[in-house]
C-alpha cells in the first residue's frame, strides 16, 4: 500500500531551483534513505512533506488524500531535525510530551506514552532533567523520543546523527535501527543523510535509497543493490566513502580474447562478456575494497601503484595510491 505520493514537486527560493520535478511513491512500513550531499535539497523536501513550507508546484498525497494545502498539525507526520531544537525551558518529560499536549491527549495517556518511549530509548533517568544538563547523545535520544511518541503515518529523520562524534554516531545508528525495525513499530521511515555508510548501517535488505543531487532525483532502488552495482557514475563517485575509482578504458581484441585497457597499466580480460559490449570506449570503475596488496585468487591481476599517503581513521587505514 502506498502511504505517501509526491507528484511533480518543485520549489524555488529567490529564483534558485531547490527541488525539480520530484515524484516518488513510498510504501507503508518501508524504510527509505534520501541520500545526497549538502545542498541537495533533502531538508527542503522533508519540510514540504511535513507542511512547514509549500511547494511552488506539485501535489502531496498521504494515504491517498491530497494534503498539499493542509497545515503541519493536520498531517500525521513527525520530524527529527539535524539541529537540537528542544525547548530549553522544559524538562525532558515535557519536551517528549509536547506533541501529545498539542493534540489534547489526556494526562494519563501522555504519561503512559512518554514513559514507554523513554524506556525504549534508555532515557528514563533523564525525564526530569533540563535540556542544558544533557550531553549530545542524550539530547538526540530525546529528539527521537519526541518524534516517535507522536502517532504518525510518516517519520522524517533529517540527518539526526550528523552533529554527534564518530563513536557516538555509530552506537546511535545501531540503536535507531533496532528501534525502527522492532516488532510492533508501525511507522514509515524516511531517513536523510549525506553519509552512505550510515545509510547502509541503518538499512535492511528490503530498504530503498533515493539519490538526490542538485534538487533532482538521480536514481532510486534497493539500498544493497545500489552499493553492489552502482546505477550511475554520479552515484559511484560520491558514495560510498572512499568512492569508486574511475579509469578511461578502451576495448581491444587479441586473437580470440577481448580485453579492457585502462591507463596502459590495467588489462582486464572480459572475453566472457564480449556479447555485452557495444562500443569501443568505456569508463572502468573499481571499488577500493576490490584492490588487495597480495594475490588471493588466480583470476586477480597485478597493477603497479605508487603509495602517496596512508591515512589512519576510526574504521581502519586508507591507502591513497596513484
PDB file of C-alpha atoms in Angstrom:
ATOM      1  CA  UNK A   1       0.000   0.000   0.000  1.00  0.00           C
ATOM      2  CA  UNK A   2       1.336   3.451  -0.961  1.00  0.00           C
ATOM      3  CA  UNK A   3       1.206   5.780   2.045  1.00  0.00           C
ATOM      4  CA  UNK A   4       3.000   8.805   0.574  1.00  0.00           C
ATOM      5  CA  UNK A   5       2.968  10.039  -3.007  1.00  0.00           C
ATOM      6  CA  UNK A   6       4.674  13.140  -4.357  1.00  0.00           C
ATOM      7  CA  UNK A   7       3.802  14.345  -7.849  1.00  0.00           C
ATOM      8  CA  UNK A   8       5.993  16.864  -9.675  1.00  0.00           C
ATOM      9  CA  UNK A   9       7.175  18.747  -6.595  1.00  0.00           C
ATOM     10  CA  UNK A  10       9.141  21.909  -7.393  1.00  0.00           C
ATOM     11  CA  UNK A  11      10.498  24.552  -5.031  1.00  0.00           C
ATOM     12  CA  UNK A  12      12.221  27.843  -5.803  1.00  0.00           C
ATOM     13  CA  UNK A  13      13.787  30.191  -3.267  1.00  0.00           C
ATOM     14  CA  UNK A  14      14.920  33.610  -4.527  1.00  0.00           C
ATOM     15  CA  UNK A  15      14.716  32.307  -8.110  1.00  0.00           C
ATOM     16  CA  UNK A  16      17.009  29.390  -7.282  1.00  0.00           C
ATOM     17  CA  UNK A  17      15.681  25.919  -8.112  1.00  0.00           C
ATOM     18  CA  UNK A  18      15.898  23.913  -4.881  1.00  0.00           C
ATOM     19  CA  UNK A  19      13.757  20.948  -5.974  1.00  0.00           C
ATOM     20  CA  UNK A  20      12.910  19.990  -9.545  1.00  0.00           C
ATOM     21  CA  UNK A  21      10.141  17.601 -10.604  1.00  0.00           C
ATOM     22  CA  UNK A  22      10.282  15.323  -7.540  1.00  0.00           C
ATOM     23  CA  UNK A  23       7.905  12.371  -7.957  1.00  0.00           C
ATOM     24  CA  UNK A  24       8.134   9.405  -5.577  1.00  0.00           C
ATOM     25  CA  UNK A  25       5.922   6.740  -4.008  1.00  0.00           C
ATOM     26  CA  UNK A  26       6.592   5.396  -0.511  1.00  0.00           C
ATOM     27  CA  UNK A  27       5.011   2.160   0.696  1.00  0.00           C
ATOM     28  CA  UNK A  28       3.579   1.702   4.170  1.00  0.00           C
ATOM     29  CA  UNK A  29       6.052   0.478   6.848  1.00  0.00           C
ATOM     30  CA  UNK A  30       9.004   0.883   4.480  1.00  0.00           C
ATOM     31  CA  UNK A  31      12.430   2.359   5.244  1.00  0.00           C
ATOM     32  CA  UNK A  32      13.697   4.782   2.594  1.00  0.00           C
ATOM     33  CA  UNK A  33      17.030   6.596   2.638  1.00  0.00           C
ATOM     34  CA  UNK A  34      17.188  10.015   0.977  1.00  0.00           C
ATOM     35  CA  UNK A  35      20.881  10.185   0.134  1.00  0.00           C
ATOM     36  CA  UNK A  36      22.611  13.319  -1.072  1.00  0.00           C
ATOM     37  CA  UNK A  37      25.376  15.827  -0.314  1.00  0.00           C
ATOM     38  CA  UNK A  38      24.853  19.124   1.496  1.00  0.00           C
ATOM     39  CA  UNK A  39      22.638  21.433  -0.557  1.00  0.00           C
ATOM     40  CA  UNK A  40      20.964  18.589  -2.441  1.00  0.00           C
ATOM     41  CA  UNK A  41      17.501  19.612  -1.190  1.00  0.00           C
ATOM     42  CA  UNK A  42      16.895  16.909   1.441  1.00  0.00           C
ATOM     43  CA  UNK A  43      15.772  19.241   4.245  1.00  0.00           C
ATOM     44  CA  UNK A  44      13.576  21.291   1.905  1.00  0.00           C
ATOM     45  CA  UNK A  45      11.900  18.105   0.683  1.00  0.00           C
ATOM     46  CA  UNK A  46      11.189  16.995   4.261  1.00  0.00           C
ATOM     47  CA  UNK A  47       9.796  20.398   5.223  1.00  0.00           C
ATOM     48  CA  UNK A  48       7.431  20.233   2.250  1.00  0.00           C
ATOM     49  CA  UNK A  49       6.246  16.740   3.254  1.00  0.00           C
ATOM     50  CA  UNK A  50       5.746  17.918   6.851  1.00  0.00           C
ATOM     51  CA  UNK A  51       3.866  21.028   5.729  1.00  0.00           C
ATOM     52  CA  UNK A  52       6.371  23.559   7.100  1.00  0.00           C
ATOM     53  CA  UNK A  53       6.764  25.122   3.656  1.00  0.00           C
ATOM     54  CA  UNK A  54       4.680  24.901   0.480  1.00  0.00           C
ATOM     55  CA  UNK A  55       5.937  23.800  -2.931  1.00  0.00           C
ATOM     56  CA  UNK A  56       5.707  26.165  -5.898  1.00  0.00           C
ATOM     57  CA  UNK A  57       4.363  23.309  -7.960  1.00  0.00           C
ATOM     58  CA  UNK A  58       3.180  19.727  -7.452  1.00  0.00           C
ATOM     59  CA  UNK A  59       0.919  17.780  -5.091  1.00  0.00           C
ATOM     60  CA  UNK A  60       1.425  15.755  -1.898  1.00  0.00           C
ATOM     61  CA  UNK A  61      -0.777  12.771  -1.025  1.00  0.00           C
ATOM     62  CA  UNK A  62      -0.915  10.972   2.339  1.00  0.00           C
ATOM     63  CA  UNK A  63      -2.983   7.779   2.419  1.00  0.00           C
ATOM     64  CA  UNK A  64      -4.447   8.871  -0.924  1.00  0.00           C
ATOM     65  CA  UNK A  65      -5.619  12.249   0.418  1.00  0.00           C
ATOM     66  CA  UNK A  66      -4.295  15.483  -1.085  1.00  0.00           C
ATOM     67  CA  UNK A  67      -2.640  17.301   1.852  1.00  0.00           C
ATOM     68  CA  UNK A  68      -0.717  19.908  -0.155  1.00  0.00           C
ATOM     69  CA  UNK A  69      -2.624  22.791   1.407  1.00  0.00           C
ATOM     70  CA  UNK A  70      -3.019  21.330   4.914  1.00  0.00           C
ATOM     71  CA  UNK A  71      -1.005  22.851   7.813  1.00  0.00           C
ATOM     72  CA  UNK A  72       1.538  20.659   9.692  1.00  0.00           C
ATOM     73  CA  UNK A  73      -0.760  19.974  12.650  1.00  0.00           C
ATOM     74  CA  UNK A  74      -3.324  18.360  10.343  1.00  0.00           C
ATOM     75  CA  UNK A  75      -0.822  15.962   8.790  1.00  0.00           C
ATOM     76  CA  UNK A  76       0.194  12.802  10.619  1.00  0.00           C
ATOM     77  CA  UNK A  77       3.899  13.481  10.097  1.00  0.00           C
ATOM     78  CA  UNK A  78       6.685  13.597  12.710  1.00  0.00           C
ATOM     79  CA  UNK A  79      10.133  15.042  12.027  1.00  0.00           C
ATOM     80  CA  UNK A  80      13.543  14.921  13.719  1.00  0.00           C
ATOM     81  CA  UNK A  81      15.773  17.795  12.624  1.00  0.00           C
ATOM     82  CA  UNK A  82      19.556  17.824  12.375  1.00  0.00           C
ATOM     83  CA  UNK A  83      19.801  20.567  14.996  1.00  0.00           C
ATOM     84  CA  UNK A  84      18.856  20.026  18.641  1.00  0.00           C
ATOM     85  CA  UNK A  85      15.604  22.006  18.608  1.00  0.00           C
ATOM     86  CA  UNK A  86      14.440  21.077  22.100  1.00  0.00           C
ATOM     87  CA  UNK A  87      12.528  23.512  24.317  1.00  0.00           C
ATOM     88  CA  UNK A  88      15.202  24.802  26.750  1.00  0.00           C
ATOM     89  CA  UNK A  89      12.668  25.898  29.385  1.00  0.00           C
ATOM     90  CA  UNK A  90      11.047  22.453  29.622  1.00  0.00           C
ATOM     91  CA  UNK A  91      12.159  19.218  31.228  1.00  0.00           C
ATOM     92  CA  UNK A  92      12.902  16.146  29.135  1.00  0.00           C
ATOM     93  CA  UNK A  93       9.489  14.760  30.117  1.00  0.00           C
ATOM     94  CA  UNK A  94       7.672  17.869  28.891  1.00  0.00           C
ATOM     95  CA  UNK A  95       9.726  18.006  25.691  1.00  0.00           C
ATOM     96  CA  UNK A  96       8.683  14.462  24.824  1.00  0.00           C
ATOM     97  CA  UNK A  97       5.092  15.139  25.880  1.00  0.00           C
ATOM     98  CA  UNK A  98       4.734  18.353  23.837  1.00  0.00           C
ATOM     99  CA  UNK A  99       3.354  16.751  20.619  1.00  0.00           C
ATOM    100  CA  UNK A 100       0.743  14.902  22.682  1.00  0.00           C
ATOM    101  CA  UNK A 101      -0.306  18.031  24.566  1.00  0.00           C
ATOM    102  CA  UNK A 102      -0.677  19.833  21.231  1.00  0.00           C
ATOM    103  CA  UNK A 103      -3.439  17.395  20.232  1.00  0.00           C
ATOM    104  CA  UNK A 104      -5.031  17.465  23.713  1.00  0.00           C
ATOM    105  CA  UNK A 105      -4.285  13.912  24.857  1.00  0.00           C
ATOM    106  CA  UNK A 106      -5.215  13.090  28.452  1.00  0.00           C
ATOM    107  CA  UNK A 107      -2.542  13.295  31.171  1.00  0.00           C
ATOM    108  CA  UNK A 108      -2.879   9.550  31.762  1.00  0.00           C
ATOM    109  CA  UNK A 109      -2.245   8.729  28.096  1.00  0.00           C
ATOM    110  CA  UNK A 110       0.621  11.224  27.889  1.00  0.00           C
ATOM    111  CA  UNK A 111       2.355   9.713  30.914  1.00  0.00           C
ATOM    112  CA  UNK A 112       1.959   6.182  29.575  1.00  0.00           C
ATOM    113  CA  UNK A 113       3.392   7.043  26.143  1.00  0.00           C
ATOM    114  CA  UNK A 114       6.261   9.179  27.462  1.00  0.00           C
ATOM    115  CA  UNK A 115       7.381   6.562  29.994  1.00  0.00           C
ATOM    116  CA  UNK A 116       7.178   3.805  27.391  1.00  0.00           C
ATOM    117  CA  UNK A 117       9.224   5.730  24.820  1.00  0.00           C
ATOM    118  CA  UNK A 118      11.766   6.802  27.430  1.00  0.00           C
ATOM    119  CA  UNK A 119      12.280   3.178  28.463  1.00  0.00           C
ATOM    120  CA  UNK A 120      12.783   2.058  24.846  1.00  0.00           C
ATOM    121  CA  UNK A 121      15.424   4.748  24.285  1.00  0.00           C
ATOM    122  CA  UNK A 122      17.092   4.297  27.663  1.00  0.00           C
ATOM    123  CA  UNK A 123      16.434   7.824  28.943  1.00  0.00           C
ATOM    124  CA  UNK A 124      14.065   7.133  31.864  1.00  0.00           C
ATOM    125  CA  UNK A 125      16.607   8.585  34.304  1.00  0.00           C
ATOM    126  CA  UNK A 126      16.697  11.857  32.344  1.00  0.00           C
ATOM    127  CA  UNK A 127      12.979  12.652  32.352  1.00  0.00           C
ATOM    128  CA  UNK A 128      13.141  15.394  34.972  1.00  0.00           C
ATOM    129  CA  UNK A 129      16.373  16.983  33.810  1.00  0.00           C
ATOM    130  CA  UNK A 130      16.520  20.171  31.754  1.00  0.00           C
ATOM    131  CA  UNK A 131      17.944  20.384  28.244  1.00  0.00           C
ATOM    132  CA  UNK A 132      21.125  22.210  29.313  1.00  0.00           C
ATOM    133  CA  UNK A 133      22.019  19.222  31.520  1.00  0.00           C
ATOM    134  CA  UNK A 134      22.080  16.766  28.595  1.00  0.00           C
ATOM    135  CA  UNK A 135      25.009  15.533  26.530  1.00  0.00           C
ATOM    136  CA  UNK A 136      24.801  15.479  22.734  1.00  0.00           C
ATOM    137  CA  UNK A 137      23.825  11.816  22.612  1.00  0.00           C
ATOM    138  CA  UNK A 138      21.211  12.249  25.344  1.00  0.00           C
ATOM    139  CA  UNK A 139      19.721  15.258  23.575  1.00  0.00           C
ATOM    140  CA  UNK A 140      19.480  13.294  20.345  1.00  0.00           C
ATOM    141  CA  UNK A 141      17.641  10.465  22.118  1.00  0.00           C
ATOM    142  CA  UNK A 142      15.140  12.981  23.493  1.00  0.00           C
ATOM    143  CA  UNK A 143      14.546  14.363  19.989  1.00  0.00           C
ATOM    144  CA  UNK A 144      13.923  10.859  18.661  1.00  0.00           C
ATOM    145  CA  UNK A 145      11.596  10.046  21.566  1.00  0.00           C
ATOM    146  CA  UNK A 146       9.616  13.245  20.932  1.00  0.00           C
ATOM    147  CA  UNK A 147       9.142  12.233  17.296  1.00  0.00           C
ATOM    148  CA  UNK A 148       8.261   8.594  17.945  1.00  0.00           C
ATOM    149  CA  UNK A 149       5.789   9.354  20.739  1.00  0.00           C
ATOM    150  CA  UNK A 150       3.575  11.020  18.158  1.00  0.00           C
ATOM    151  CA  UNK A 151       1.147   8.760  16.306  1.00  0.00           C
ATOM    152  CA  UNK A 152       2.245   9.474  12.755  1.00  0.00           C
ATOM    153  CA  UNK A 153       1.947   7.886   9.329  1.00  0.00           C
ATOM    154  CA  UNK A 154       5.389   9.143   8.299  1.00  0.00           C
ATOM    155  CA  UNK A 155       8.510   9.721  10.407  1.00  0.00           C
ATOM    156  CA  UNK A 156      11.113  12.028   8.842  1.00  0.00           C
ATOM    157  CA  UNK A 157      14.687  11.869  10.145  1.00  0.00           C
ATOM    158  CA  UNK A 158      16.743  14.760   8.753  1.00  0.00           C
ATOM    159  CA  UNK A 159      20.420  13.856   9.315  1.00  0.00           C
ATOM    160  CA  UNK A 160      19.718  13.140  13.009  1.00  0.00           C
ATOM    161  CA  UNK A 161      23.231  11.849  13.776  1.00  0.00           C
ATOM    162  CA  UNK A 162      25.320  14.423  11.900  1.00  0.00           C
ATOM    163  CA  UNK A 163      26.203  16.523  14.960  1.00  0.00           C
ATOM    164  CA  UNK A 164      27.420  13.554  17.021  1.00  0.00           C
ATOM    165  CA  UNK A 165      31.043  12.408  17.212  1.00  0.00           C
ATOM    166  CA  UNK A 166      32.069   9.260  15.301  1.00  0.00           C
ATOM    167  CA  UNK A 167      31.862   6.736  18.162  1.00  0.00           C
ATOM    168  CA  UNK A 168      28.535   8.058  19.447  1.00  0.00           C
ATOM    169  CA  UNK A 169      27.146   8.198  15.908  1.00  0.00           C
ATOM    170  CA  UNK A 170      27.987   4.520  15.343  1.00  0.00           C
ATOM    171  CA  UNK A 171      26.240   3.467  18.559  1.00  0.00           C
ATOM    172  CA  UNK A 172      23.175   5.615  17.924  1.00  0.00           C
ATOM    173  CA  UNK A 173      22.851   4.236  14.383  1.00  0.00           C
ATOM    174  CA  UNK A 174      22.671   0.689  15.780  1.00  0.00           C
ATOM    175  CA  UNK A 175      20.170   1.728  18.450  1.00  0.00           C
ATOM    176  CA  UNK A 176      17.942   3.533  15.962  1.00  0.00           C
ATOM    177  CA  UNK A 177      17.952   0.576  13.596  1.00  0.00           C
ATOM    178  CA  UNK A 178      16.848  -1.730  16.434  1.00  0.00           C
ATOM    179  CA  UNK A 179      14.086   0.674  17.483  1.00  0.00           C
ATOM    180  CA  UNK A 180      12.770   1.367  13.995  1.00  0.00           C
ATOM    181  CA  UNK A 181      12.788  -2.306  12.973  1.00  0.00           C
ATOM    182  CA  UNK A 182      11.299  -3.598  16.240  1.00  0.00           C
ATOM    183  CA  UNK A 183       8.175  -5.718  16.143  1.00  0.00           C
ATOM    184  CA  UNK A 184       5.133  -3.563  16.764  1.00  0.00           C
ATOM    185  CA  UNK A 185       6.558  -0.398  15.222  1.00  0.00           C
ATOM    186  CA  UNK A 186       4.073   0.587  12.516  1.00  0.00           C
ATOM    187  CA  UNK A 187       5.735   3.721  11.196  1.00  0.00           C
ATOM    188  CA  UNK A 188       7.039   4.505   7.732  1.00  0.00           C
ATOM    189  CA  UNK A 189      10.555   5.968   7.787  1.00  0.00           C
ATOM    190  CA  UNK A 190      12.251   8.481   5.503  1.00  0.00           C
ATOM    191  CA  UNK A 191      15.854   8.959   6.588  1.00  0.00           C
ATOM    192  CA  UNK A 192      18.030  11.718   5.076  1.00  0.00           C
ATOM    193  CA  UNK A 193      21.817  11.535   5.233  1.00  0.00           C
ATOM    194  CA  UNK A 194      24.886  12.584   3.227  1.00  0.00           C
ATOM    195  CA  UNK A 195      26.749   9.556   4.601  1.00  0.00           C
ATOM    196  CA  UNK A 196      26.433   6.340   2.598  1.00  0.00           C
ATOM    197  CA  UNK A 197      27.989   4.207   5.352  1.00  0.00           C
ATOM    198  CA  UNK A 198      25.291   5.469   7.714  1.00  0.00           C
ATOM    199  CA  UNK A 199      22.668   4.673   5.087  1.00  0.00           C
ATOM    200  CA  UNK A 200      23.982   1.111   4.779  1.00  0.00           C
ATOM    201  CA  UNK A 201      24.193   0.568   8.539  1.00  0.00           C
ATOM    202  CA  UNK A 202      20.622   1.813   9.048  1.00  0.00           C
ATOM    203  CA  UNK A 203      19.133  -0.123   6.158  1.00  0.00           C
ATOM    204  CA  UNK A 204      17.619  -3.588   5.930  1.00  0.00           C
ATOM    205  CA  UNK A 205      17.608  -5.976   2.958  1.00  0.00           C
ATOM    206  CA  UNK A 206      14.310  -4.509   1.732  1.00  0.00           C
ATOM    207  CA  UNK A 207      15.058  -0.829   2.286  1.00  0.00           C
ATOM    208  CA  UNK A 208      15.275   1.640  -0.577  1.00  0.00           C
ATOM    209  CA  UNK A 209      17.586   4.515  -1.428  1.00  0.00           C
ATOM    210  CA  UNK A 210      16.766   7.677  -3.368  1.00  0.00           C
ATOM    211  CA  UNK A 211      19.797   9.616  -4.618  1.00  0.00           C
ATOM    212  CA  UNK A 212      19.151  13.366  -4.611  1.00  0.00           C
ATOM    213  CA  UNK A 213      21.602  15.785  -6.249  1.00  0.00           C
ATOM    214  CA  UNK A 214      21.107  19.454  -7.082  1.00  0.00           C
ATOM    215  CA  UNK A 215      17.399  19.131  -6.340  1.00  0.00           C
ATOM    216  CA  UNK A 216      16.844  16.245  -8.745  1.00  0.00           C
ATOM    217  CA  UNK A 217      16.286  12.532  -8.225  1.00  0.00           C
ATOM    218  CA  UNK A 218      19.226  10.842  -9.944  1.00  0.00           C
ATOM    219  CA  UNK A 219      18.279   7.279  -9.059  1.00  0.00           C
ATOM    220  CA  UNK A 220      16.078   5.165  -6.781  1.00  0.00           C
ATOM    221  CA  UNK A 221      16.207   1.469  -5.918  1.00  0.00           C
ATOM    222  CA  UNK A 222      17.161  -1.004  -3.192  1.00  0.00           C
ATOM    223  CA  UNK A 223      19.987   0.156  -0.930  1.00  0.00           C
ATOM    224  CA  UNK A 224      22.075  -3.017  -1.179  1.00  0.00           C
ATOM    225  CA  UNK A 225      21.905  -3.258  -4.972  1.00  0.00           C
ATOM    226  CA  UNK A 226      22.957   0.395  -5.287  1.00  0.00           C
ATOM    227  CA  UNK A 227      26.157  -0.489  -3.452  1.00  0.00           C
ATOM    228  CA  UNK A 228      26.933  -3.756  -5.239  1.00  0.00           C
ATOM    229  CA  UNK A 229      26.007  -2.408  -8.677  1.00  0.00           C
ATOM    230  CA  UNK A 230      26.200   1.407  -8.732  1.00  0.00           C
ATOM    231  CA  UNK A 231      23.435   2.697 -11.014  1.00  0.00           C
ATOM    232  CA  UNK A 232      25.379   5.626 -12.455  1.00  0.00           C
ATOM    233  CA  UNK A 233      28.704   7.451 -12.284  1.00  0.00           C
ATOM    234  CA  UNK A 234      27.157  10.261 -10.207  1.00  0.00           C
ATOM    235  CA  UNK A 235      26.261   7.692  -7.553  1.00  0.00           C
ATOM    236  CA  UNK A 236      29.560   5.797  -7.561  1.00  0.00           C
ATOM    237  CA  UNK A 237      31.807   8.872  -7.471  1.00  0.00           C
ATOM    238  CA  UNK A 238      30.056  10.304  -4.400  1.00  0.00           C
ATOM    239  CA  UNK A 239      29.119   7.196  -2.418  1.00  0.00           C
ATOM    240  CA  UNK A 240      30.298   5.291  -0.529  1.00  0.00           C
ATOM    241  CA  UNK A 241      33.428   6.504   1.202  1.00  0.00           C
ATOM    242  CA  UNK A 242      36.019   6.123  -0.156  1.00  0.00           C
ATOM    243  CA  UNK A 243      34.308   6.389  -3.553  1.00  0.00           C
ATOM    244  CA  UNK A 244      34.850   4.275  -6.641  1.00  0.00           C
ATOM    245  CA  UNK A 245      37.961   4.893  -8.757  1.00  0.00           C
ATOM    246  CA  UNK A 246      37.400   5.623 -12.465  1.00  0.00           C
ATOM    247  CA  UNK A 247      39.615   4.928 -15.463  1.00  0.00           C
ATOM    248  CA  UNK A 248      39.046   5.714 -19.124  1.00  0.00           C
ATOM    249  CA  UNK A 249      39.362   2.409 -20.960  1.00  0.00           C
ATOM    250  CA  UNK A 250      39.145   1.006 -24.455  1.00  0.00           C
ATOM    251  CA  UNK A 251      38.130  -2.393 -25.788  1.00  0.00           C
ATOM    252  CA  UNK A 252      40.851  -4.390 -27.568  1.00  0.00           C
ATOM    253  CA  UNK A 253      40.598  -7.759 -29.314  1.00  0.00           C
ATOM    254  CA  UNK A 254      43.630 -10.064 -29.277  1.00  0.00           C
ATOM    255  CA  UNK A 255      43.144 -13.278 -31.218  1.00  0.00           C
ATOM    256  CA  UNK A 256      40.077 -14.916 -29.664  1.00  0.00           C
ATOM    257  CA  UNK A 257      40.071 -12.838 -26.471  1.00  0.00           C
ATOM    258  CA  UNK A 258      38.695  -9.408 -25.557  1.00  0.00           C
ATOM    259  CA  UNK A 259      40.379  -7.039 -23.069  1.00  0.00           C
ATOM    260  CA  UNK A 260      39.725  -3.686 -21.439  1.00  0.00           C
ATOM    261  CA  UNK A 261      42.833  -1.498 -21.344  1.00  0.00           C
ATOM    262  CA  UNK A 262      42.952   1.419 -18.902  1.00  0.00           C
ATOM    263  CA  UNK A 263      45.809   3.901 -18.416  1.00  0.00           C
ATOM    264  CA  UNK A 264      48.203   1.434 -20.071  1.00  0.00           C
ATOM    265  CA  UNK A 265      48.548  -0.210 -16.638  1.00  0.00           C
ATOM    266  CA  UNK A 266      45.317  -2.163 -16.272  1.00  0.00           C
ATOM    267  CA  UNK A 267      44.411  -5.021 -18.596  1.00  0.00           C
ATOM    268  CA  UNK A 268      41.200  -6.879 -17.819  1.00  0.00           C
ATOM    269  CA  UNK A 269      40.179  -9.999 -19.710  1.00  0.00           C
ATOM    270  CA  UNK A 270      36.466  -9.678 -20.490  1.00  0.00           C
ATOM    271  CA  UNK A 271      36.034 -12.334 -23.167  1.00  0.00           C
ATOM    272  CA  UNK A 272      33.120 -13.872 -21.261  1.00  0.00           C
ATOM    273  CA  UNK A 273      31.292 -10.518 -21.549  1.00  0.00           C
ATOM    274  CA  UNK A 274      32.085  -9.782 -25.195  1.00  0.00           C
ATOM    275  CA  UNK A 275      28.428 -10.003 -26.246  1.00  0.00           C
ATOM    276  CA  UNK A 276      27.578  -7.217 -23.787  1.00  0.00           C
ATOM    277  CA  UNK A 277      29.923  -4.616 -25.258  1.00  0.00           C
ATOM    278  CA  UNK A 278      28.500  -2.347 -27.957  1.00  0.00           C
ATOM    279  CA  UNK A 279      31.145   0.422 -28.014  1.00  0.00           C
ATOM    280  CA  UNK A 280      34.943   0.667 -28.038  1.00  0.00           C
ATOM    281  CA  UNK A 281      35.402   3.139 -25.164  1.00  0.00           C
ATOM    282  CA  UNK A 282      34.176   2.749 -21.568  1.00  0.00           C
ATOM    283  CA  UNK A 283      34.586   4.088 -18.052  1.00  0.00           C
ATOM    284  CA  UNK A 284      36.040   1.369 -15.826  1.00  0.00           C
ATOM    285  CA  UNK A 285      35.103   1.642 -12.141  1.00  0.00           C
ATOM    286  CA  UNK A 286      36.971  -0.084  -9.312  1.00  0.00           C
ATOM    287  CA  UNK A 287      35.899  -0.054  -5.682  1.00  0.00           C
ATOM    288  CA  UNK A 288      38.798   0.357  -3.221  1.00  0.00           C
ATOM    289  CA  UNK A 289      37.781  -2.884  -1.488  1.00  0.00           C
ATOM    290  CA  UNK A 290      38.446  -4.722  -4.778  1.00  0.00           C
ATOM    291  CA  UNK A 291      42.146  -3.873  -4.507  1.00  0.00           C
ATOM    292  CA  UNK A 292      44.452  -6.067  -2.404  1.00  0.00           C
ATOM    293  CA  UNK A 293      48.125  -5.892  -1.520  1.00  0.00           C
ATOM    294  CA  UNK A 294      48.607  -9.610  -2.176  1.00  0.00           C
ATOM    295  CA  UNK A 295      47.274 -12.082  -4.714  1.00  0.00           C
ATOM    296  CA  UNK A 296      44.389 -14.027  -3.169  1.00  0.00           C
ATOM    297  CA  UNK A 297      42.967 -15.577  -6.326  1.00  0.00           C
ATOM    298  CA  UNK A 298      44.414 -16.813  -9.620  1.00  0.00           C
ATOM    299  CA  UNK A 299      41.985 -14.584 -11.519  1.00  0.00           C
ATOM    300  CA  UNK A 300      43.347 -11.441  -9.871  1.00  0.00           C
ATOM    301  CA  UNK A 301      45.620  -9.243 -11.991  1.00  0.00           C
ATOM    302  CA  UNK A 302      48.651  -7.217 -10.817  1.00  0.00           C
ATOM    303  CA  UNK A 303      48.547  -3.409 -11.030  1.00  0.00           C
ATOM    304  CA  UNK A 304      51.518  -1.217 -10.108  1.00  0.00           C
ATOM    305  CA  UNK A 305      50.651   1.811  -7.944  1.00  0.00           C
ATOM    306  CA  UNK A 306      52.687   4.388  -6.053  1.00  0.00           C
ATOM    307  CA  UNK A 307      51.759   4.904  -2.388  1.00  0.00           C
ATOM    308  CA  UNK A 308      51.007   8.588  -1.812  1.00  0.00           C
ATOM    309  CA  UNK A 309      49.532   8.594   1.691  1.00  0.00           C
ATOM    310  CA  UNK A 310      48.460   6.202   4.445  1.00  0.00           C
ATOM    311  CA  UNK A 311      45.501   7.727   6.304  1.00  0.00           C
ATOM    312  CA  UNK A 312      44.545   6.260   9.688  1.00  0.00           C
ATOM    313  CA  UNK A 313      40.866   6.683  10.617  1.00  0.00           C
ATOM    314  CA  UNK A 314      38.438   5.026  13.076  1.00  0.00           C
ATOM    315  CA  UNK A 315      37.321   2.376  10.577  1.00  0.00           C
ATOM    316  CA  UNK A 316      40.854   1.380   9.517  1.00  0.00           C
ATOM    317  CA  UNK A 317      43.737   2.614   7.367  1.00  0.00           C
ATOM    318  CA  UNK A 318      43.070   4.097   3.927  1.00  0.00           C
ATOM    319  CA  UNK A 319      45.871   3.958   1.360  1.00  0.00           C
ATOM    320  CA  UNK A 320      45.976   6.709  -1.261  1.00  0.00           C
ATOM    321  CA  UNK A 321      47.514   5.325  -4.461  1.00  0.00           C
ATOM    322  CA  UNK A 322      48.488   6.776  -7.804  1.00  0.00           C
TER     323      UNK A 322
END
